[in-house]
Coordinates of C-alpha atoms and ligand atoms in Angstrom, one line a residue:
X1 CA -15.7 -5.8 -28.2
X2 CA -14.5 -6.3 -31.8
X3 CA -17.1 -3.7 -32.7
X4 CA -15.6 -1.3 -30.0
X5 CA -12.4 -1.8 -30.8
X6 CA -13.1 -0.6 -35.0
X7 CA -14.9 2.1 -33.5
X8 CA -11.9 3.8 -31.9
X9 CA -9.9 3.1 -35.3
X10 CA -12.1 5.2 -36.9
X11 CA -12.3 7.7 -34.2
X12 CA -8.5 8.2 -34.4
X13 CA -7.3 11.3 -33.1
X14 CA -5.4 13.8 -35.2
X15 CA -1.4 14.0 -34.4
X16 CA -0.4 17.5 -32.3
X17 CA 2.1 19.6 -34.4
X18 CA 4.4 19.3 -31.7
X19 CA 4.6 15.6 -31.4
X20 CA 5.7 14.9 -34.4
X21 CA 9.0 16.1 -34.2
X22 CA 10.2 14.2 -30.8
X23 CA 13.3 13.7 -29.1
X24 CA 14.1 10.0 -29.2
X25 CA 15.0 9.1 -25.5
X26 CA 16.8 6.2 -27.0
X27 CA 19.2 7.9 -28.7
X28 CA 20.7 9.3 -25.1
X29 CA 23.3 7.0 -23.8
X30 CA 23.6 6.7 -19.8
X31 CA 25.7 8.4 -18.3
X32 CA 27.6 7.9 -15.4
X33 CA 27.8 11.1 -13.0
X34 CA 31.3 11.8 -13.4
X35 CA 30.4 12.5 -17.0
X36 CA 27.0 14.5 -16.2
X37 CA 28.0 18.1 -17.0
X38 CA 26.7 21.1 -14.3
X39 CA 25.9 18.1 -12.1
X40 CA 26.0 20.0 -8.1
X41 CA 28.9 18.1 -6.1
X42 CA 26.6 17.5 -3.1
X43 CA 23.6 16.2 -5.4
X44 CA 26.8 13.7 -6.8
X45 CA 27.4 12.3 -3.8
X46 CA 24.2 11.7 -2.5
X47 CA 23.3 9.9 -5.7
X48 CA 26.4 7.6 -5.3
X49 CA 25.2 6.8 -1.5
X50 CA 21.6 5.9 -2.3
X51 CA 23.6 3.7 -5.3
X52 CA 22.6 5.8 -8.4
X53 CA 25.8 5.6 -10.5
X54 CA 25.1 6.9 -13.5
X55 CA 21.8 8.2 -15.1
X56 CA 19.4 6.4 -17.4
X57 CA 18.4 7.6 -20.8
X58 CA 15.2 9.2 -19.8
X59 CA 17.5 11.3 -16.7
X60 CA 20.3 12.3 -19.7
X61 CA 17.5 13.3 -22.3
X62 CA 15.8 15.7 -19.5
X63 CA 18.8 16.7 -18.0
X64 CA 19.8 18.2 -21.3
X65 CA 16.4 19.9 -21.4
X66 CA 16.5 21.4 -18.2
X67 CA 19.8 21.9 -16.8
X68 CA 22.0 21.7 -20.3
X69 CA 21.4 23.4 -22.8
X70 CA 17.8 23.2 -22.9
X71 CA 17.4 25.0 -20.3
X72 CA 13.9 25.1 -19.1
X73 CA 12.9 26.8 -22.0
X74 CA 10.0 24.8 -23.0
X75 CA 7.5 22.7 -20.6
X76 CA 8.8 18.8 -20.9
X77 CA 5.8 16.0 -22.4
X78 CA 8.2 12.8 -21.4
X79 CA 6.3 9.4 -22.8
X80 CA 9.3 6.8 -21.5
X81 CA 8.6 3.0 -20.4
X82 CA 7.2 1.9 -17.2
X83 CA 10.8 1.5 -14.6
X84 CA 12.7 3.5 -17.1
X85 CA 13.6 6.0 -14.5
X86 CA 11.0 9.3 -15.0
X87 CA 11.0 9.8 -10.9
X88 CA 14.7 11.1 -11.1
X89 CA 14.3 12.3 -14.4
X90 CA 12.1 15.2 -12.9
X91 CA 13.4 15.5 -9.6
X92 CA 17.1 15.5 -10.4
X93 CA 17.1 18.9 -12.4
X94 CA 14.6 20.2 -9.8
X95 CA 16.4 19.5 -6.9
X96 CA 19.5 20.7 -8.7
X97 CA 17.6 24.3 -9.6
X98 CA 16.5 24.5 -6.2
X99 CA 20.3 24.0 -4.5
X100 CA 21.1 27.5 -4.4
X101 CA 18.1 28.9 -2.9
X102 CA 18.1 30.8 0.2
X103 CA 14.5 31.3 1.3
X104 CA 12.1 28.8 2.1
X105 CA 8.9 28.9 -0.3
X106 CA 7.4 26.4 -2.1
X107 CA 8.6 26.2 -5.6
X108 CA 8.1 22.7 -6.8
X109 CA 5.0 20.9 -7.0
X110 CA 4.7 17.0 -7.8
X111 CA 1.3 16.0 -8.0
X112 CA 0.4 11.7 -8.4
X113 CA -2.9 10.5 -8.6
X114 CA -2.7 7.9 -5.8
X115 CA -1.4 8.2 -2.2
X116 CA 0.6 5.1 -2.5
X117 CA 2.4 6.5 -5.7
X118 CA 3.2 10.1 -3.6
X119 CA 4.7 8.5 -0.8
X120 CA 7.0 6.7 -3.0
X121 CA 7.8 9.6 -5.2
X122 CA 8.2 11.8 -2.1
X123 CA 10.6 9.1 -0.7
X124 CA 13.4 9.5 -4.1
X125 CA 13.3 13.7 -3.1
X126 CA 13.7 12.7 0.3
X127 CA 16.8 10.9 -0.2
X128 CA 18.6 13.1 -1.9
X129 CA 16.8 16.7 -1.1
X130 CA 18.6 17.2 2.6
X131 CA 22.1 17.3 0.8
X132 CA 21.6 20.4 -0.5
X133 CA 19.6 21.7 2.4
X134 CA 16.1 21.6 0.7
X135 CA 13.1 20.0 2.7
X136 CA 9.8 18.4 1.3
X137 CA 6.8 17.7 2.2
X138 CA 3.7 15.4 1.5
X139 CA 0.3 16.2 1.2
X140 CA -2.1 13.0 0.6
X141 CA -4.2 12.3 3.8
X142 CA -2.0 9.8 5.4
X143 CA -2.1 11.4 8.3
X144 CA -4.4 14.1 10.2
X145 CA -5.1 17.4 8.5
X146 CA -3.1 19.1 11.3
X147 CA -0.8 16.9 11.3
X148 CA 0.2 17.4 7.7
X149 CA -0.4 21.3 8.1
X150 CA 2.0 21.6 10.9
X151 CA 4.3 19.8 8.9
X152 CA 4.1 22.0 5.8
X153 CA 3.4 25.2 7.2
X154 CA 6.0 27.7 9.8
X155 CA 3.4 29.0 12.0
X156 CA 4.5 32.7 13.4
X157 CA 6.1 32.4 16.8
X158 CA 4.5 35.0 18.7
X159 CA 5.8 37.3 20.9
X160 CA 3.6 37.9 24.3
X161 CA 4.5 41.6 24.7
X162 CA 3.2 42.6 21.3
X163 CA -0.1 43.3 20.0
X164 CA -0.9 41.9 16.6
X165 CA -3.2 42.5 14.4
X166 CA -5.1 39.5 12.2
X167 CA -3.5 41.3 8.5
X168 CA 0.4 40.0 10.1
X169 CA -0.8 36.8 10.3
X170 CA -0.4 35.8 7.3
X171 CA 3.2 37.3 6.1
X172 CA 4.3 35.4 8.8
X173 CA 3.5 32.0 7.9
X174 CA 5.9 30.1 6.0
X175 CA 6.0 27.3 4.1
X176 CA 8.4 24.6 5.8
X177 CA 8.7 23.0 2.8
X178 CA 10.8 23.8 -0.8
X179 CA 9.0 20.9 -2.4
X180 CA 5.7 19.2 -2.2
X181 CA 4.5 15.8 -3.6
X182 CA 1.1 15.8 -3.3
X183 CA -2.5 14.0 -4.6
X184 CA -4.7 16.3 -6.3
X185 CA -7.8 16.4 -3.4
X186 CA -5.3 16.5 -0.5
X187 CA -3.8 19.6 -2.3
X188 CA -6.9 21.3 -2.8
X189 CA -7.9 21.0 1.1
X190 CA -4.7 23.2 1.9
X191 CA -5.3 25.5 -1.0
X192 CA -8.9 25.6 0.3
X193 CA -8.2 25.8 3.9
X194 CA -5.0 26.4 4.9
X195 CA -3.4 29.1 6.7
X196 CA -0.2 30.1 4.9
X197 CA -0.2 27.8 2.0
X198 CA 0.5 29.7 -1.2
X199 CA 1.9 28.6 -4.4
X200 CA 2.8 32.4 -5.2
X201 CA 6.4 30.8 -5.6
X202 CA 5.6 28.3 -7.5
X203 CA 8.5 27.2 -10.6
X204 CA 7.7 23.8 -11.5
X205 CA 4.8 21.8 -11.6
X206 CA 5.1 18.0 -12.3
X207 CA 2.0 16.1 -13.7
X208 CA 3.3 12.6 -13.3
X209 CA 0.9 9.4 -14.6
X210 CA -0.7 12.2 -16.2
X211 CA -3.3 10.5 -18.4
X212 CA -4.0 9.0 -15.5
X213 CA -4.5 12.3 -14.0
X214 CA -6.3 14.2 -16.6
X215 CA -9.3 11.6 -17.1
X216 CA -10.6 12.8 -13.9
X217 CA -11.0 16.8 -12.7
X218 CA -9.9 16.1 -9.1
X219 CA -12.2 19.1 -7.4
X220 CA -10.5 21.2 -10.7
X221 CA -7.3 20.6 -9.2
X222 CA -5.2 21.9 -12.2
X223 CA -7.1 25.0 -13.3
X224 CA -7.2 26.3 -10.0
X225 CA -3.2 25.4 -9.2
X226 CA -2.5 27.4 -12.7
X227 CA -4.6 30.3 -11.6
X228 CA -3.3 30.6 -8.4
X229 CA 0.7 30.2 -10.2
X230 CA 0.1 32.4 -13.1
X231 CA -1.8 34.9 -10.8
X232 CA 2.1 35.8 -9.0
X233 CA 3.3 35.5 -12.7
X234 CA 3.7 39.1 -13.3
X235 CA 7.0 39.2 -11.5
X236 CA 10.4 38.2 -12.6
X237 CA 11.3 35.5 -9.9
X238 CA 9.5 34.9 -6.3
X239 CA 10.7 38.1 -4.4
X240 CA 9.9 38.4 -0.9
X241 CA 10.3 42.1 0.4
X242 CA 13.8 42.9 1.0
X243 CA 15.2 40.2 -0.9
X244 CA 18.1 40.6 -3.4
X245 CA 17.5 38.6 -6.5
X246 CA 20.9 37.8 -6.5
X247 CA 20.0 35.2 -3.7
X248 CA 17.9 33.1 -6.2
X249 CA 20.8 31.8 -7.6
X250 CA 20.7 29.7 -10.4
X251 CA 16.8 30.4 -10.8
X252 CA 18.4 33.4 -12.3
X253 CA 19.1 32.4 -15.5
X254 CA 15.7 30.2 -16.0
X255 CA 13.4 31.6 -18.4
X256 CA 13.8 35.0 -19.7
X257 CA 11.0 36.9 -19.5
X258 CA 8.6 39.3 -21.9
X259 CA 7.6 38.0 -25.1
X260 CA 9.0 35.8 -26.5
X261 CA 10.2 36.5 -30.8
X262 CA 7.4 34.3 -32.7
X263 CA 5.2 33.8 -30.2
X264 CA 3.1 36.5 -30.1
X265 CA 0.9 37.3 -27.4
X266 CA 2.4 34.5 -25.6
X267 CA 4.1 35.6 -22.4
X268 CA 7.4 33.6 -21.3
X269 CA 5.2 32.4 -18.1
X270 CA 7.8 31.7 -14.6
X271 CA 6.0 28.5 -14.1
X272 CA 7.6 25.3 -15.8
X273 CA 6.0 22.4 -16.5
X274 CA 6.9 18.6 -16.7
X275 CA 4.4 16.1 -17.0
X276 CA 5.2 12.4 -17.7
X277 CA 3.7 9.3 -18.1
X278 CA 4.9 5.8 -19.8
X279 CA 0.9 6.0 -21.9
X280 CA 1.1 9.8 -22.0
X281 CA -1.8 10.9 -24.1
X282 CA -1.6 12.2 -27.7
X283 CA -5.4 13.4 -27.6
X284 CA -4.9 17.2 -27.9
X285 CA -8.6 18.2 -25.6
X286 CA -6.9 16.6 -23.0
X287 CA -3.5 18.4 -23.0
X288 CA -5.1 21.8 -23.4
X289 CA -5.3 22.5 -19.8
X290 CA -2.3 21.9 -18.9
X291 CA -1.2 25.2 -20.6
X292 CA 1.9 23.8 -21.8
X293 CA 4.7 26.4 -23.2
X294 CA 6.2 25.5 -26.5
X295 CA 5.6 21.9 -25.4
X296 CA 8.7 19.6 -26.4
X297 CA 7.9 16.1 -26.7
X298 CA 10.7 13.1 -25.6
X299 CA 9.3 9.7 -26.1
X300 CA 11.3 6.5 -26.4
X301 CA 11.5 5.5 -30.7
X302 CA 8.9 5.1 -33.2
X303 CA 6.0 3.6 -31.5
X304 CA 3.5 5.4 -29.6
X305 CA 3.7 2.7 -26.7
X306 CA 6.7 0.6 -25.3
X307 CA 7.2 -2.1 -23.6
X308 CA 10.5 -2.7 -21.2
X309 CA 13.5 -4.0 -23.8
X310 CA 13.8 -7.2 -20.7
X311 CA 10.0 -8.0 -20.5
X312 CA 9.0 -11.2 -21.8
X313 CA 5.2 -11.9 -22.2
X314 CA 3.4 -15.7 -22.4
X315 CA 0.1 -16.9 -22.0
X316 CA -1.6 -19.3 -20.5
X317 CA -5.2 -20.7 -22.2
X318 CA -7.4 -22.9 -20.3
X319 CA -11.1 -22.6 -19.2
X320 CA -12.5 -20.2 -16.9
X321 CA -13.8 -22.3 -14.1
X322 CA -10.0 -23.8 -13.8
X323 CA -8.1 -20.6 -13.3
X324 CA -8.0 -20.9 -10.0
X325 CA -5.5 -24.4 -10.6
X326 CA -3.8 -23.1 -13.5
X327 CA -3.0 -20.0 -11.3
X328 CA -2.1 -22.1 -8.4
X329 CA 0.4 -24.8 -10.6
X330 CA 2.2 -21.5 -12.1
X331 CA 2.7 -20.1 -8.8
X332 CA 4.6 -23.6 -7.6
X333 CA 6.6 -23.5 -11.0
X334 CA 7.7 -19.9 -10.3
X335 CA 9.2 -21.1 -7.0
X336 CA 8.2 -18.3 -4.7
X337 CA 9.6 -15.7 -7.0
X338 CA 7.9 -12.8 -6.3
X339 CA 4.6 -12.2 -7.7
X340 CA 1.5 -9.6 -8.5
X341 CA -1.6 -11.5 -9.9
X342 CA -3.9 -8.9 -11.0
X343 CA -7.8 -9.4 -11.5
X344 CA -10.1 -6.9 -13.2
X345 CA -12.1 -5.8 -10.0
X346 CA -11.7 -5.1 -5.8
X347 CA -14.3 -8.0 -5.5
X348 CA -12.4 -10.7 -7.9
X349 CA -9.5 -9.9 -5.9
X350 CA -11.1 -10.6 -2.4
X351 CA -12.7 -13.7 -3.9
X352 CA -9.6 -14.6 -5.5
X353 CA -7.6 -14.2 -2.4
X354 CA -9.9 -15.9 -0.2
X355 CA -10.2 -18.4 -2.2
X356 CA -6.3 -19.2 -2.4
X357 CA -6.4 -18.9 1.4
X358 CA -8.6 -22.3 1.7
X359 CA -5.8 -24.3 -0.3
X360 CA -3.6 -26.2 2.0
X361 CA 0.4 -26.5 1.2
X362 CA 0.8 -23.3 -1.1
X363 CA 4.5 -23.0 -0.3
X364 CA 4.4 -18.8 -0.3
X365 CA 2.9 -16.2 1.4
X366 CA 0.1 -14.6 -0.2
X367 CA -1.8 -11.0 0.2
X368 CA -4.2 -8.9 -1.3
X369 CA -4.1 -5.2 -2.0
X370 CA -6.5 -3.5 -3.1
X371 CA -8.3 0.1 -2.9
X372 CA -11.1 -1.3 -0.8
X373 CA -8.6 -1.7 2.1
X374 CA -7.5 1.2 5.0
X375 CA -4.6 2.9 3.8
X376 CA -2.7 1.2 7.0
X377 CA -3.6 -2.4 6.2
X378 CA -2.2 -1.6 2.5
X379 CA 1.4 0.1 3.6
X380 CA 1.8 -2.7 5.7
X381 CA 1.1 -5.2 2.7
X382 CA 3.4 -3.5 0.5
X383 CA 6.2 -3.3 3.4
X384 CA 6.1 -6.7 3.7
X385 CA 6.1 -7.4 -0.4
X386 CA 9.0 -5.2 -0.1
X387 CA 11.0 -7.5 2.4
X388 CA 9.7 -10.1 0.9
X389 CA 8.0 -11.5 4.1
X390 CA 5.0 -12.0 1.5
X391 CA 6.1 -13.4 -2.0
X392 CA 2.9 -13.2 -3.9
X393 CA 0.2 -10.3 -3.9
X394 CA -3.3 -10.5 -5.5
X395 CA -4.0 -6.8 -6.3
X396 CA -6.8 -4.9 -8.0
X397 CA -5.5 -2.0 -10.6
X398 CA -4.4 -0.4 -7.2
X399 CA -0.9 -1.5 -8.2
X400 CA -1.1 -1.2 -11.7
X401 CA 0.7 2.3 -12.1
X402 CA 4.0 3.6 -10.8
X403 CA 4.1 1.0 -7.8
X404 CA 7.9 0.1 -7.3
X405 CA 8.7 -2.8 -5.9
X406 CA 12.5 -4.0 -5.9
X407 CA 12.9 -7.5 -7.2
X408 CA 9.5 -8.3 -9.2
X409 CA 10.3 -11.1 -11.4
X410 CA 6.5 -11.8 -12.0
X411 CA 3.1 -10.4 -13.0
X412 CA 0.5 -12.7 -13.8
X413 CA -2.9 -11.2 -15.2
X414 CA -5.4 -13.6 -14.3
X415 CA -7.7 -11.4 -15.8
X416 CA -7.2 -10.0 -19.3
X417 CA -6.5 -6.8 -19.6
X418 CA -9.4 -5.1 -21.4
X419 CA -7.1 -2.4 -22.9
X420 CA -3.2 -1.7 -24.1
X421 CA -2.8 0.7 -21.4
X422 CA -3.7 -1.6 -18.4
X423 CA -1.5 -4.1 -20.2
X424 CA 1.6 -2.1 -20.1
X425 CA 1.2 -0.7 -16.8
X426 CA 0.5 -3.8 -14.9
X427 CA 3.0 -5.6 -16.7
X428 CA 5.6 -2.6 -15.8
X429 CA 5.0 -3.8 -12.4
X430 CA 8.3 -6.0 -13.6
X431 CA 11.2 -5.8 -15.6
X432 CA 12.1 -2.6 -14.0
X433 CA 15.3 -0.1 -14.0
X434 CA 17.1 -2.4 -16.8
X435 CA 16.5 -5.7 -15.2
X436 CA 14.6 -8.6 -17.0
X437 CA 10.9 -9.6 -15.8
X438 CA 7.9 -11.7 -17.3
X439 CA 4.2 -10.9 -17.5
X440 CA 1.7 -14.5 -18.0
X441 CA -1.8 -13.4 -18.9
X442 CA -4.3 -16.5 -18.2
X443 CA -7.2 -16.5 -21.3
X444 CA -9.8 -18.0 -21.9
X445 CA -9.8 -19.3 -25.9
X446 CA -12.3 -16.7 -26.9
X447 CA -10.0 -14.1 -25.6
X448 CA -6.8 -15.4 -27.9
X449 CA -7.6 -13.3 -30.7
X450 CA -8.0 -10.0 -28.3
X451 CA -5.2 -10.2 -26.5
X452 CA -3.0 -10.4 -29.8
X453 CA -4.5 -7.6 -31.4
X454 CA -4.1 -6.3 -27.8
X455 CA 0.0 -7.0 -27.9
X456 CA -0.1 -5.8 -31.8
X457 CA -0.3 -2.2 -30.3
X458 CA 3.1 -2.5 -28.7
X459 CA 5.0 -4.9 -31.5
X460 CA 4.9 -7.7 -29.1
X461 CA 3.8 -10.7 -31.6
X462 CA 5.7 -12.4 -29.6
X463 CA 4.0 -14.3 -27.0
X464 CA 4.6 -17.8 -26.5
X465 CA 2.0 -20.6 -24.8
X466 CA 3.5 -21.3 -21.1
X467 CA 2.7 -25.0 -20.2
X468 CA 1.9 -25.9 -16.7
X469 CA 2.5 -29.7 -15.9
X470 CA -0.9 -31.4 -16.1
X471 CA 0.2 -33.6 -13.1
X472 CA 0.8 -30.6 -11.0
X473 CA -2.7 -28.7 -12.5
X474 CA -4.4 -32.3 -10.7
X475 CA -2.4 -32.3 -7.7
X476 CA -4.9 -29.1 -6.5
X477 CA -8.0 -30.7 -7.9
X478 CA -9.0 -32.9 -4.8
X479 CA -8.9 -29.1 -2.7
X480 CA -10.4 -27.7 -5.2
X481 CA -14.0 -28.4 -4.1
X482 CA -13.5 -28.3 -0.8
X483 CA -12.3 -25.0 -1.2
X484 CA -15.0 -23.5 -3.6
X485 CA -17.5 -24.8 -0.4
X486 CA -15.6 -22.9 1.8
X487 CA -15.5 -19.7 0.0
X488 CA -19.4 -20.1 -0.6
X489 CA -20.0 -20.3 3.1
X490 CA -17.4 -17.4 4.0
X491 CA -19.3 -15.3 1.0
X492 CA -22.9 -17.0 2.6
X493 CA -21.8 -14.9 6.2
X494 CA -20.6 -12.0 4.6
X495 CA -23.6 -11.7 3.1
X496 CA -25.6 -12.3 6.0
X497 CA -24.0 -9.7 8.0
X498 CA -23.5 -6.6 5.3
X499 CA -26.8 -8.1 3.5
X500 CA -25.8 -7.3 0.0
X501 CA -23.1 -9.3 -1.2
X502 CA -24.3 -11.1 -4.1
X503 CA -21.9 -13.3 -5.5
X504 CA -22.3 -16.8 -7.6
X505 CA -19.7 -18.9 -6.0
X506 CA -21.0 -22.7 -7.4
X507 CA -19.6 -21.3 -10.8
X508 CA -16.5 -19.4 -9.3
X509 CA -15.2 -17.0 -11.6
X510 CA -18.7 -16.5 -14.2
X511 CA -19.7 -13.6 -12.9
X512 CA -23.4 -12.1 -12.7
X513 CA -24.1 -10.1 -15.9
X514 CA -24.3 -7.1 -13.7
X515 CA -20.7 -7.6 -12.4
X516 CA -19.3 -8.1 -15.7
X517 CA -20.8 -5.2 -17.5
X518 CA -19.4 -2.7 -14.0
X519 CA -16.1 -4.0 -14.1
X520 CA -16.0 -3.6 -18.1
X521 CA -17.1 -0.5 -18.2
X522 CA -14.9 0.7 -15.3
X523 CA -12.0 -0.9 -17.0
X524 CA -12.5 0.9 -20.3
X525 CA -12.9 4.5 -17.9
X526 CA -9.6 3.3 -16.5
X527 CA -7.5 3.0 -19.1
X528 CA -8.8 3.8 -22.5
X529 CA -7.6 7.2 -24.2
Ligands
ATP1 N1 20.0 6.2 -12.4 C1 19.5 5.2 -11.8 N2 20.4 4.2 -11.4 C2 19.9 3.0 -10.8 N3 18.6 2.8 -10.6 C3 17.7 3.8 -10.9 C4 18.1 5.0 -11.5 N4 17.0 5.7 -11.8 C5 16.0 5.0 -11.3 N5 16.4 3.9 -10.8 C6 15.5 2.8 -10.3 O1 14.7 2.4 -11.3 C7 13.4 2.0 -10.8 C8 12.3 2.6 -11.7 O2 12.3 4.0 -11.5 P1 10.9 4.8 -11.6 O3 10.0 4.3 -10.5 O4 11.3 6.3 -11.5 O5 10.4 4.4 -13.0 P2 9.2 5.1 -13.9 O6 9.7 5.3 -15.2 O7 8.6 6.2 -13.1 O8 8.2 3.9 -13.9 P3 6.6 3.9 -14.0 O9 6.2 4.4 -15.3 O10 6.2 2.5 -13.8 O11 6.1 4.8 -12.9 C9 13.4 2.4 -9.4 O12 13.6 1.3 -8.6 C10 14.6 3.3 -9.2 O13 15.1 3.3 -7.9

């Protein structure tokens, strides 16, 4: 790992021009929305109902970008801390741009790399969008192809007495949707396949998580959106025939077009991007397709990563076949505070969870979540996290990025983290929108010295030894075996029916060498840059 780890040193990647002259997010105060200049009355007031009162640093530092001063002129990279706010940084100024339209087209696309993340991004649009009369959609394969078509797409209402022919159809399709949030393959079915969906009036595109986005190509997701985009490009705004520009409204005075003086060759394109992430990548390869336009870079002070200012991190160091009781003593200590245990793999969390399951007396509700389970199983999960029906979830990296959960006082990694990334974004999971949170990681002493040069990366030396009492660690010892037999014969008839499940269970939590090297190296595909 050591090895690895000197490796990358040497293999550091060279800093883009552009990034190293950023705009410090921390030097924006909030601001409270009286205060926010150009700020749309009916956007105001629907902030103030769903209880936004004022704007975070991250929402003031865009703002400024897009609807002050900045103006949209350049395509946002926004690096900011997990819960600092980036959701309403985007959608604010785009929802804002969009007020004064008059036409229903599609001009903003969001796109997430989970459905999970898209229904809760599409849900922050959604509260505010319908005060100034702008719809939006989602596109992720929650629901039935047609289901989702018929609610994205105006199909023509024909008229019996007239004979059409198949070139109206499609002028008469509309989109029924100003925005869409959407995942990456569920967008390219309806670019692929469906009847009237066009991004010919496409303005902004949001990449959000996007190194998260850009490790994978997604069907080619991105070149083909920016194809499509720039291909309608050649005209000033999105006209439909008959249209005065005048209509457009603000979109008017976005981006003035031809070339622009020292950039030569370099078109002033219509399409503006932001893309965000609290890990954005500095690797240049990997921002090339995004096509950015005199990229401006806003990242939160010196360091590359950040941590939440609230977020406390400990650890906890015991051996690896007693995890299960050190997990279980810090879990009574937290007091059914609400929880997300993460392990490195789907199958640790199953076992972890099924395991837990066969203790007797836990005093909370426990769950897992994880990508292995139907879609419905999962939004129910997370509804009842959310309520807090269920205190405690054991979750695979499912969770790890962009999942908000109101009220997370917790994270506990039972597994190391194998990488910076996965720490901060599971960790992030807590200590959200201003409000204080802590993150226990449980090692095992070889892993001490990793996980500090681990926390190095983000300037957290800081990470005190939390102590379980002993008495309490003992008190689950006599269920302890009882429980490990029970999870062996649960595995036993699991194995029995699908015939492959081939897991050591009489030294819970030592993996087969085969296990350990997949989750590894699926970890380091995860999250390493
Ligand atoms: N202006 C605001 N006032 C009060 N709460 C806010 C404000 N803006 C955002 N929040 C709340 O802060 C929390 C975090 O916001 P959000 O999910 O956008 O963070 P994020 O930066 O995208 O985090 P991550 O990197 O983990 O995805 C949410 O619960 C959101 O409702």
């Amino acid at each position: 790992m050591e090895e690895l780890e000197t490796k990358r040193k040497k293999k550091s990647v060279p800093v883009i021009p552009w990034m190293r002259d950023p705009v410090d997010i921390s030097l924006s105060d909030s601001c409270p929305l009286d205060s926010l200049p150009f700020l749309e009355p009916r956007l105001k007031r629907a902030l103030h109902r769903v209880g936004y009162n004022s704007l975070f640093p991250v929402q003031v530092a865009v703002w400024h970008e897009t609807i002050g001063p900045g103006c949209f002129e350049r395509d946002l990279c926004i690096n900011s801390p997990t819960g600092s706010g980036k959701t309403l940084a985007y959608a604010l100024p785009i929802l804002q741009m969009l007020s004064t339209r008059t036409i229903k087209c599609l001009r903003a696309l969001v796109v997430l790399p989970t459905r999970d993340l898209a229904v809760q991004v599409k849900e922050v649009f959604a509260a505010l969008a319908p005060a100034v009369g702008l719809s939006v959609g989602l596109a992720v394969g929650q629901s039935s192809i047609a289901n989702e078509i018929s609610e994205l797409i105006k199909k023509p209402t024909l008229d019996a007495d007239i004979c059409y022919g198949t070139e109206d159809f499609p002028q008469q399709f509309r989109s029924a949707v100003d925005i869409l949030v959407a995942t990456p393959g569920r967008l390219m079915d309806h670019i692929n396949n469906t009847k009237g969906f066009t991004l010919e009036h496409l303005c902004y595109l949001v990449v959000d998580e996007t190194d998260r986005l850009l490790r994978e190509a997604y069907q080619s997701w991105l070149p083909t959106v920016l194809k499509l985009a720039y291909s309608f490009n050649q005209t000033p705004f999105p006209c439909e025939d008959g249209v005065n520009l005048s209509t457009f409204g603000l979109l008017k005075t976005i981006r003035s077009f031809g070339v622009e003086r020292g950039f030569r060759d370099r078109p002033h394109p219509r399409l503006v991007k932001m893309v965000l992430s609290a890990t954005l990548t500095q690797d240049p390869s990997k921002l090339a397709p995004l096509d950015l336009h005199r990229p401006l870079f806003l990242t939160t002070g010196k360091r590359r990563y950040q941590l939440p200012e609230l977020l406390k991190s400990f650890k906890l160091v015991c051996k690896s076949k007693l995890k299960p009781l050190y997990l279980l003593a810090l879990l009574r200590t937290l007091q059914g505070e609400k929880c997300i245990v993460f392990t490195s793999s789907v199958e640790s969390t199953h076992r972890l969870y099924t395991l837990l399951n066969f203790f007797e007396d836990l005093q909370v509700k426990i769950k897992e979540y994880s990508r292995q389970q139907r879609q419905s199983i999962r939004s129910k999960t997370l509804k009842a996290f959310r309520t807090g029906e269920v205190q405690v979830l054991i979750s695979s990296d499912a969770m790890t990025r962009g999942m908000d959960v109101e009220g997370v006082q917790n994270v506990i990694n039972y597994d190391m983290p194998a990488y910076i990334k996965t720490y901060i974004h599971r960790a992030g999971r807590t200590a959200r929108a201003g409000q204080a949170g802590r993150c226990f990681t449980l090692l095992h002493k070889d892993e001490v010295k990793r996980f500090k040069g681990l926390l190095q990366k983000v300037d957290n030396e800081s990470c005190p030894v939390y102590s379980v009492p002993s008495e309490l660690i003992e008190s689950f010892c006599p269920m302890y075996t009882t429980a490990l037999e029970r999870l062996k014969e649960s595995v036993e008839s699991k194995k029995h029916k699908k015939g492959k499940l081939n897991i050591k269970i009489h030294r819970f939590n030592i993996k087969c060498p085969g296990a350990v090297r997949k989750t590894e190296k699926e970890s380091r595909v995860e999250e390493q840059d």
